[in-house]
Amino acid sequence: MTPDPRYGGPVPGRYWDRAVELISSSDEIALACHISPDGDALGSMLAVGLALRAAGKQVTASFGERRFTVPRLLRFLPGQDLLVEPGDYPAAPELMVTFDVPIVDRLGMLSGNAGKARELVVVDHHRSNTGFGTVNLVDPAAAATAVLAEDLIHRLGLPVDRAVATGLYAGLVTDTGSFRHSSTTPGVHAMAARLLATGLNPEEIARELWDRSPFGYLKVLGAVLDRVKLEPEVGGGLVWTFVTRADRAAYGLPYDEVEGIIDVVRRTDEADVAVILKEDDDGAWQVSTRSKGGVDVSRVCSALGGGGHTKAAGFTSHLPVEQTMAGLRALL
Ligand code: AMP
Ligand code: MN
Ligand code: MN
């Protein structure tokens, strides 16, 4: 099937048909999501994985990180037993399916496996998706990859039980910011209604995703907010801060625990753009950007080697904080 690098509309029916045909006729299916998985990436992947396993398929799922650990806040997701370390992943899968991955690089260590896969089905909703699959189920209008994952499960004729629904719901609430973003269409709420009808517990899911953390988080948050800077003259206003490895180490805080700080920083009325630079365990800086709409941060981050959505995007930097910020300011 010809890859379709830029997508203007919904996924063509023949792409869905081809994906269903490939999945239905395979006994072994290898699933992958992007590195540093969020609720949409891991939730969508495990949901589809559980549905396929229940249908008798042999399913392997992973994400390509050398230090392979599931972020603490996603460990409640059902289907963790589908996960294998990237080193144990099929080297050249007959059929590989990716979730929430816009560019091959975001597969990390599994990029090579994807390159050697005989068929590669890409399930994603990033506008920046490069169409790297042999079948690309990519719809930028979808609020989450979970929306496409649910569609895929239905088209495969598989049931959505409470466990499957939990993964899909985690994806939906993560990417819509708990039904706050403009992507929250009537269709999104209709999907939420279908998922809730399976008996899942929305309170428990919200608490696991956003409303708990170790005590050290409060101390790190305090330090990170203390050094926040507001630059009203940059773009429509820029607010930014950073969190180092040392900040986290002082309280034994793993990297994924600081992922939510951007949601505090972006509150700032005086800034259109919010940025946080997070030093990971390898010393690289993972930069998260958010916009209220004045700036397309996906374009800015793409120019810096990353990507994402208009209002939420990111990139990786190996430069010191000030140099990274200088590069960002120039683009804003
Ligand atoms: P985050 O700030 O990590 O929540 O990411 C926001 C959005 O930017 C997500 O849609 C990510 O897929 C995308 N993104 C974050 N980091 C990168 C990166 N290094 N390269 C490409 N896209 C990224
Ligand atoms: Mn994601
Ligand atoms: Mn997503």
Tab-separated table of C-alpha atoms and ligand atoms in Angstrom:
chain	number	residue	atom	x	y	z
A	1	MET	CA	0.000	0.000	0.000
A	2	THR	CA	1.352	3.426	-0.925
A	3	PRO	CA	2.241	5.501	2.105
A	4	ASP	CA	0.354	8.749	2.225
A	5	PRO	CA	2.715	11.141	3.985
A	6	ARG	CA	0.358	14.050	4.732
A	7	TYR	CA	-3.195	13.457	5.788
A	8	GLY	CA	-6.026	15.849	5.110
A	9	GLY	CA	-8.983	13.789	6.193
A	10	PRO	CA	-10.234	10.623	7.772
A	11	VAL	CA	-8.476	7.319	7.158
A	12	PRO	CA	-9.563	5.914	3.757
A	13	GLY	CA	-11.760	2.816	4.048
A	14	ARG	CA	-9.335	0.711	2.041
A	15	TYR	CA	-6.583	1.398	4.606
A	16	TRP	CA	-8.835	0.122	7.375
A	17	ASP	CA	-9.718	-2.925	5.270
A	18	ARG	CA	-6.060	-3.695	4.661
A	19	ALA	CA	-5.192	-3.327	8.375
A	20	VAL	CA	-8.079	-5.609	9.382
A	21	GLU	CA	-7.031	-8.166	6.757
A	22	LEU	CA	-3.404	-8.155	7.960
A	23	ILE	CA	-4.291	-8.415	11.648
A	24	SER	CA	-7.014	-11.025	11.176
A	25	SER	CA	-4.717	-13.276	9.161
A	26	SER	CA	-1.752	-13.053	11.590
A	27	ASP	CA	-1.238	-15.327	14.570
A	28	GLU	CA	1.660	-13.305	15.985
A	29	ILE	CA	1.475	-9.556	16.278
A	30	ALA	CA	4.123	-7.215	17.695
A	31	LEU	CA	2.870	-3.928	19.141
A	32	ALA	CA	4.910	-0.837	19.970
A	33	CYS	CA	4.281	2.672	21.241
A	34	HIS	CA	6.466	5.751	21.558
A	35	ILE	CA	9.263	6.044	24.105
A	36	SER	CA	8.390	7.861	27.343
A	37	PRO	CA	4.885	6.502	26.866
A	38	ASP	CA	1.914	8.564	27.987
A	39	GLY	CA	-1.607	7.350	28.724
A	40	ASP	CA	-2.552	7.490	25.047
A	41	ALA	CA	0.463	5.583	23.754
A	42	LEU	CA	0.534	2.811	26.359
A	43	GLY	CA	-3.245	2.770	26.946
A	44	SER	CA	-4.049	2.348	23.239
A	45	MET	CA	-1.369	-0.287	22.751
A	46	LEU	CA	-2.370	-2.401	25.766
A	47	ALA	CA	-6.074	-2.079	24.914
A	48	VAL	CA	-5.532	-3.437	21.420
A	49	GLY	CA	-3.094	-6.021	22.817
A	50	LEU	CA	-5.661	-7.344	25.301
A	51	ALA	CA	-8.398	-7.457	22.648
A	52	LEU	CA	-6.099	-9.379	20.274
A	53	ARG	CA	-4.935	-11.795	22.966
A	54	ALA	CA	-8.531	-12.533	23.906
A	55	ALA	CA	-9.053	-13.374	20.233
A	56	GLY	CA	-6.301	-15.992	20.465
A	57	LYS	CA	-3.417	-14.017	18.960
A	58	GLN	CA	0.103	-14.193	20.328
A	59	VAL	CA	0.851	-10.601	21.266
A	60	THR	CA	4.142	-8.932	22.184
A	61	ALA	CA	4.166	-5.265	23.217
A	62	SER	CA	6.977	-2.871	24.073
A	63	PHE	CA	8.547	0.561	23.712
A	64	GLY	CA	12.140	1.123	22.763
A	65	GLU	CA	13.835	2.326	25.909
A	66	ARG	CA	17.139	0.962	27.106
A	67	ARG	CA	16.079	1.475	30.733
A	68	PHE	CA	12.768	-0.226	30.185
A	69	THR	CA	10.340	0.697	32.954
A	70	VAL	CA	6.673	1.549	32.797
A	71	PRO	CA	6.062	5.034	34.228
A	72	ARG	CA	4.681	4.666	37.752
A	73	LEU	CA	1.457	6.457	36.890
A	74	LEU	CA	0.680	4.007	34.058
A	75	ARG	CA	1.245	0.810	36.026
A	76	PHE	CA	-2.454	0.533	36.805
A	77	LEU	CA	-3.239	-0.118	33.143
A	78	PRO	CA	-4.419	-3.691	32.539
A	79	GLY	CA	-2.306	-5.832	30.226
A	80	GLN	CA	1.177	-5.131	31.647
A	81	ASP	CA	1.930	-8.837	31.207
A	82	LEU	CA	1.911	-8.280	27.433
A	83	LEU	CA	5.053	-6.166	27.788
A	84	VAL	CA	8.524	-7.423	26.950
A	85	GLU	CA	11.846	-5.582	27.120
A	86	PRO	CA	12.905	-4.173	23.733
A	87	GLY	CA	15.815	-6.648	23.680
A	88	ASP	CA	13.303	-9.525	23.695
A	89	TYR	CA	11.177	-8.002	20.914
A	90	PRO	CA	10.944	-9.854	17.572
A	91	ALA	CA	13.859	-8.614	15.450
A	92	ALA	CA	11.894	-8.734	12.189
A	93	PRO	CA	8.178	-9.026	12.995
A	94	GLU	CA	5.860	-10.352	10.332
A	95	LEU	CA	3.320	-7.786	11.479
A	96	MET	CA	4.095	-4.814	13.692
A	97	VAL	CA	1.567	-2.197	14.820
A	98	THR	CA	2.630	1.159	16.314
A	99	PHE	CA	0.562	3.466	18.520
A	100	ASP	CA	0.857	7.239	18.895
A	101	VAL	CA	4.185	7.292	17.021
A	102	PRO	CA	4.539	10.176	14.515
A	103	ILE	CA	8.100	9.497	13.348
A	104	VAL	CA	10.232	6.334	13.378
A	105	ASP	CA	12.721	7.959	15.801
A	106	ARG	CA	10.059	7.962	18.526
A	107	LEU	CA	10.254	4.151	18.496
A	108	GLY	CA	13.717	4.478	20.040
A	109	MET	CA	15.435	1.088	20.147
A	110	LEU	CA	12.545	-0.497	18.218
A	111	SER	CA	13.141	1.671	15.100
A	112	GLY	CA	15.279	-1.104	13.602
A	113	ASN	CA	12.599	-3.729	14.298
A	114	ALA	CA	10.063	-1.521	12.513
A	115	GLY	CA	12.443	-1.152	9.574
A	116	LYS	CA	12.644	-4.939	9.275
A	117	ALA	CA	8.933	-5.612	9.805
A	118	ARG	CA	7.230	-7.213	6.819
A	119	GLU	CA	4.072	-5.191	7.383
A	120	LEU	CA	3.899	-2.110	9.576
A	121	VAL	CA	0.516	-0.693	10.608
A	122	VAL	CA	0.775	2.827	12.015
A	123	VAL	CA	-2.078	3.940	14.302
A	124	ASP	CA	-1.680	7.625	15.105
A	125	HIS	CA	-3.244	11.082	15.236
A	126	HIS	CA	-0.238	13.407	14.917
A	127	ARG	CA	-0.441	15.914	12.064
A	128	SER	CA	3.320	15.551	11.795
A	129	ASN	CA	3.069	11.807	11.103
A	130	THR	CA	5.444	10.918	8.266
A	131	GLY	CA	3.478	7.903	7.022
A	132	PHE	CA	6.282	5.454	7.782
A	133	GLY	CA	4.033	2.385	7.782
A	134	THR	CA	2.995	0.044	5.003
A	135	VAL	CA	-0.548	0.884	6.178
A	136	ASN	CA	-1.126	4.240	7.851
A	137	LEU	CA	-4.220	4.631	10.021
A	138	VAL	CA	-3.522	8.277	10.727
A	139	ASP	CA	-6.194	10.855	11.433
A	140	PRO	CA	-5.056	14.247	12.782
A	141	ALA	CA	-8.677	15.056	13.579
A	142	ALA	CA	-8.821	12.216	16.114
A	143	ALA	CA	-8.585	13.494	19.682
A	144	ALA	CA	-6.351	10.584	20.663
A	145	THR	CA	-4.770	7.488	19.190
A	146	ALA	CA	-7.227	5.704	21.485
A	147	VAL	CA	-10.061	6.873	19.183
A	148	LEU	CA	-8.443	5.054	16.255
A	149	ALA	CA	-7.599	2.074	18.484
A	150	GLU	CA	-11.258	1.710	19.470
A	151	ASP	CA	-12.276	1.941	15.815
A	152	LEU	CA	-9.730	-0.750	14.928
A	153	ILE	CA	-10.995	-3.092	17.669
A	154	HIS	CA	-14.586	-2.620	16.457
A	155	ARG	CA	-13.610	-3.209	12.823
A	156	LEU	CA	-11.847	-6.412	13.887
A	157	GLY	CA	-15.146	-7.464	15.431
A	158	LEU	CA	-13.579	-7.809	18.884
A	159	PRO	CA	-15.335	-6.982	22.164
A	160	VAL	CA	-14.333	-4.098	24.436
A	161	ASP	CA	-14.449	-5.357	28.015
A	162	ARG	CA	-13.639	-3.339	31.106
A	163	ALA	CA	-9.884	-3.993	30.849
A	164	VAL	CA	-9.720	-2.967	27.181
A	165	ALA	CA	-11.902	0.069	27.922
A	166	THR	CA	-9.571	1.165	30.728
A	167	GLY	CA	-6.638	1.534	28.304
A	168	LEU	CA	-8.764	3.363	25.748
A	169	TYR	CA	-10.230	5.655	28.401
A	170	ALA	CA	-6.747	6.448	29.741
A	171	GLY	CA	-5.775	7.509	26.214
A	172	LEU	CA	-8.898	9.583	25.735
A	173	VAL	CA	-8.659	11.491	29.031
A	174	THR	CA	-4.904	11.999	28.691
A	175	ASP	CA	-5.008	13.558	25.234
A	176	THR	CA	-8.151	15.637	25.754
A	177	GLY	CA	-6.804	16.978	29.069
A	178	SER	CA	-9.775	15.401	30.849
A	179	PHE	CA	-12.228	16.620	28.197
A	180	ARG	CA	-10.967	20.204	28.392
A	181	HIS	CA	-9.155	20.611	25.057
A	182	SER	CA	-10.840	21.822	21.869
A	183	SER	CA	-10.493	18.257	20.567
A	184	THR	CA	-13.369	17.313	22.914
A	185	THR	CA	-16.072	16.710	20.318
A	186	PRO	CA	-19.485	15.116	20.840
A	187	GLY	CA	-17.858	11.993	19.398
A	188	VAL	CA	-15.284	12.034	22.201
A	189	HIS	CA	-18.006	12.093	24.847
A	190	ALA	CA	-19.925	9.396	22.984
A	191	MET	CA	-16.826	7.226	23.087
A	192	ALA	CA	-16.382	7.971	26.801
A	193	ALA	CA	-19.981	6.878	27.339
A	194	ARG	CA	-19.359	3.569	25.542
A	195	LEU	CA	-16.246	2.959	27.650
A	196	LEU	CA	-17.928	3.892	30.941
A	197	ALA	CA	-20.725	1.461	30.139
A	198	THR	CA	-18.205	-1.393	30.568
A	199	GLY	CA	-18.075	-0.558	34.271
A	200	LEU	CA	-14.652	1.069	34.475
A	201	ASN	CA	-13.898	3.411	37.345
A	202	PRO	CA	-13.169	6.964	36.100
A	203	GLU	CA	-12.299	8.218	39.569
A	204	GLU	CA	-9.641	5.560	40.030
A	205	ILE	CA	-8.170	6.217	36.570
A	206	ALA	CA	-7.990	9.984	37.176
A	207	ARG	CA	-6.351	9.481	40.558
A	208	GLU	CA	-3.732	7.130	39.122
A	209	LEU	CA	-2.971	9.464	36.221
A	210	TRP	CA	-2.891	12.863	37.909
A	211	ASP	CA	-3.777	12.990	41.549
A	212	ARG	CA	-1.032	11.145	43.355
A	213	SER	CA	2.745	11.324	43.665
A	214	PRO	CA	5.464	10.642	46.221
A	215	PHE	CA	6.139	13.398	48.785
A	216	GLY	CA	9.426	14.316	47.053
A	217	TYR	CA	7.398	15.570	44.103
A	218	LEU	CA	6.195	18.535	46.145
A	219	LYS	CA	9.776	19.470	47.053
A	220	VAL	CA	10.986	19.225	43.435
A	221	LEU	CA	7.932	21.160	42.242
A	222	GLY	CA	8.803	23.875	44.765
A	223	ALA	CA	12.380	24.165	43.449
A	224	VAL	CA	11.306	24.122	39.809
A	225	LEU	CA	8.629	26.804	40.303
A	226	ASP	CA	11.069	28.919	42.283
A	227	ARG	CA	13.298	29.292	39.211
A	228	VAL	CA	10.526	29.900	36.667
A	229	LYS	CA	11.024	32.888	34.341
A	230	LEU	CA	8.517	35.069	32.527
A	231	GLU	CA	9.650	36.777	29.308
A	232	PRO	CA	6.663	38.867	28.167
A	233	GLU	CA	8.535	40.234	25.123
A	234	VAL	CA	9.099	36.809	23.518
A	235	GLY	CA	6.308	35.837	21.123
A	236	GLY	CA	2.992	36.287	22.905
A	237	GLY	CA	4.811	35.878	26.210
A	238	LEU	CA	7.030	32.997	27.282
A	239	VAL	CA	7.131	31.283	30.655
A	240	TRP	CA	9.752	28.627	31.255
A	241	THR	CA	11.675	26.602	33.783
A	242	PHE	CA	13.769	23.441	34.011
A	243	VAL	CA	14.237	20.387	36.180
A	244	THR	CA	17.626	18.720	36.460
A	245	ARG	CA	18.656	15.170	37.183
A	246	ALA	CA	20.110	16.464	40.462
A	247	ASP	CA	16.742	18.015	41.460
A	248	ARG	CA	15.127	14.620	41.082
A	249	ALA	CA	17.989	12.640	42.588
A	250	ALA	CA	17.760	14.688	45.817
A	251	TYR	CA	14.339	13.119	46.389
A	252	GLY	CA	14.750	9.847	44.485
A	253	LEU	CA	12.166	10.988	41.956
A	254	PRO	CA	12.050	9.097	38.634
A	255	TYR	CA	11.875	11.108	35.408
A	256	ASP	CA	8.247	10.358	34.629
A	257	GLU	CA	7.102	11.912	37.919
A	258	VAL	CA	7.976	15.419	36.636
A	259	GLU	CA	6.079	15.115	33.345
A	260	GLY	CA	3.018	16.862	34.769
A	261	ILE	CA	4.778	20.058	35.921
A	262	ILE	CA	4.155	21.692	32.537
A	263	ASP	CA	0.463	21.766	33.456
A	264	VAL	CA	1.240	24.101	36.356
A	265	VAL	CA	3.613	26.295	34.344
A	266	ARG	CA	1.202	26.739	31.425
A	267	ARG	CA	-1.439	28.331	33.684
A	268	THR	CA	0.425	31.655	33.414
A	269	ASP	CA	-1.949	34.295	31.988
A	270	GLU	CA	0.924	36.498	30.833
A	271	ALA	CA	2.379	33.864	28.505
A	272	ASP	CA	1.121	32.246	25.331
A	273	VAL	CA	3.912	29.690	25.365
A	274	ALA	CA	5.059	27.571	28.311
A	275	VAL	CA	8.232	25.508	28.240
A	276	ILE	CA	9.866	23.065	30.629
A	277	LEU	CA	13.232	21.405	30.046
A	278	LYS	CA	13.531	18.075	31.827
A	279	GLU	CA	16.909	16.403	32.153
A	280	ASP	CA	16.478	12.653	31.755
A	281	ASP	CA	18.593	9.916	33.324
A	282	ASP	CA	20.996	9.984	30.368
A	283	GLY	CA	21.608	13.723	30.716
A	284	ALA	CA	19.600	14.658	27.595
A	285	TRP	CA	16.999	17.418	27.881
A	286	GLN	CA	13.438	16.524	27.023
A	287	VAL	CA	11.713	19.774	26.203
A	288	SER	CA	7.936	20.114	26.541
A	289	THR	CA	6.175	23.106	25.006
A	290	ARG	CA	2.569	24.253	25.274
A	291	SER	CA	0.786	27.093	23.486
A	292	LYS	CA	-2.565	28.755	24.039
A	293	GLY	CA	-2.889	29.136	20.271
A	294	GLY	CA	-0.797	32.192	19.375
A	295	VAL	CA	2.108	30.032	18.253
A	296	ASP	CA	2.107	26.630	16.525
A	297	VAL	CA	4.579	24.865	18.816
A	298	SER	CA	4.544	21.753	16.630
A	299	ARG	CA	6.264	23.815	13.883
A	300	VAL	CA	8.758	25.250	16.352
A	301	CYS	CA	9.576	21.830	17.799
A	302	SER	CA	9.755	20.207	14.365
A	303	ALA	CA	12.360	22.817	13.402
A	304	LEU	CA	14.348	21.669	16.443
A	305	GLY	CA	14.134	17.986	15.538
A	306	GLY	CA	10.978	17.120	17.494
A	307	GLY	CA	7.279	17.345	16.770
A	308	GLY	CA	3.813	17.104	18.250
A	309	HIS	CA	0.578	19.050	18.014
A	310	THR	CA	-0.242	22.755	17.483
A	311	LYS	CA	-0.696	23.388	21.205
A	312	ALA	CA	1.493	20.635	22.701
A	313	ALA	CA	4.823	19.598	21.271
A	314	GLY	CA	8.324	18.615	22.269
A	315	PHE	CA	11.894	17.948	21.223
A	316	THR	CA	15.111	16.546	22.650
A	317	SER	CA	18.150	18.763	23.193
A	318	HIS	CA	21.733	17.855	24.002
A	319	LEU	CA	22.734	21.490	24.557
A	320	PRO	CA	22.891	23.334	27.876
A	321	VAL	CA	19.654	24.954	29.083
A	322	GLU	CA	20.551	28.522	28.030
A	323	GLN	CA	21.589	27.478	24.525
A	324	THR	CA	18.420	25.450	24.044
A	325	MET	CA	16.347	28.413	25.192
A	326	ALA	CA	18.220	30.757	22.825
A	327	GLY	CA	17.316	28.455	19.927
A	328	LEU	CA	13.692	28.370	21.023
A	329	ARG	CA	13.426	32.150	21.512
A	330	ALA	CA	14.778	32.743	18.008
A	331	LEU	CA	11.970	30.605	16.557
A	332	LEU	CA	9.228	32.078	18.749
B	1	AMP	P1	5.030	16.081	26.023
B	1	AMP	O1	5.462	17.497	26.196
B	1	AMP	O2	6.127	15.099	26.298
B	1	AMP	O3	3.768	15.800	26.746
B	1	AMP	O4	4.733	15.910	24.489
B	1	AMP	C1	3.775	16.711	23.827
B	1	AMP	C2	3.669	16.283	22.398
B	1	AMP	O5	4.923	16.474	21.740
B	1	AMP	C3	3.332	14.818	22.218
B	1	AMP	O6	2.363	14.737	21.199
B	1	AMP	C4	4.612	14.172	21.790
B	1	AMP	O7	4.377	13.138	20.893
B	1	AMP	C5	5.394	15.278	21.148
B	1	AMP	N1	6.818	15.150	21.483
B	1	AMP	C6	7.366	15.291	22.702
B	1	AMP	N2	8.687	15.098	22.672
B	1	AMP	C7	9.004	14.833	21.383
B	1	AMP	C8	10.228	14.529	20.688
B	1	AMP	N3	11.402	14.474	21.313
B	1	AMP	N4	10.151	14.298	19.353
B	1	AMP	C9	8.958	14.342	18.718
B	1	AMP	N5	7.785	14.633	19.307
B	1	AMP	C10	7.796	14.863	20.618
B	2	MN	MN	1.712	10.455	23.098
B	3	MN	MN	-1.748	10.863	21.474
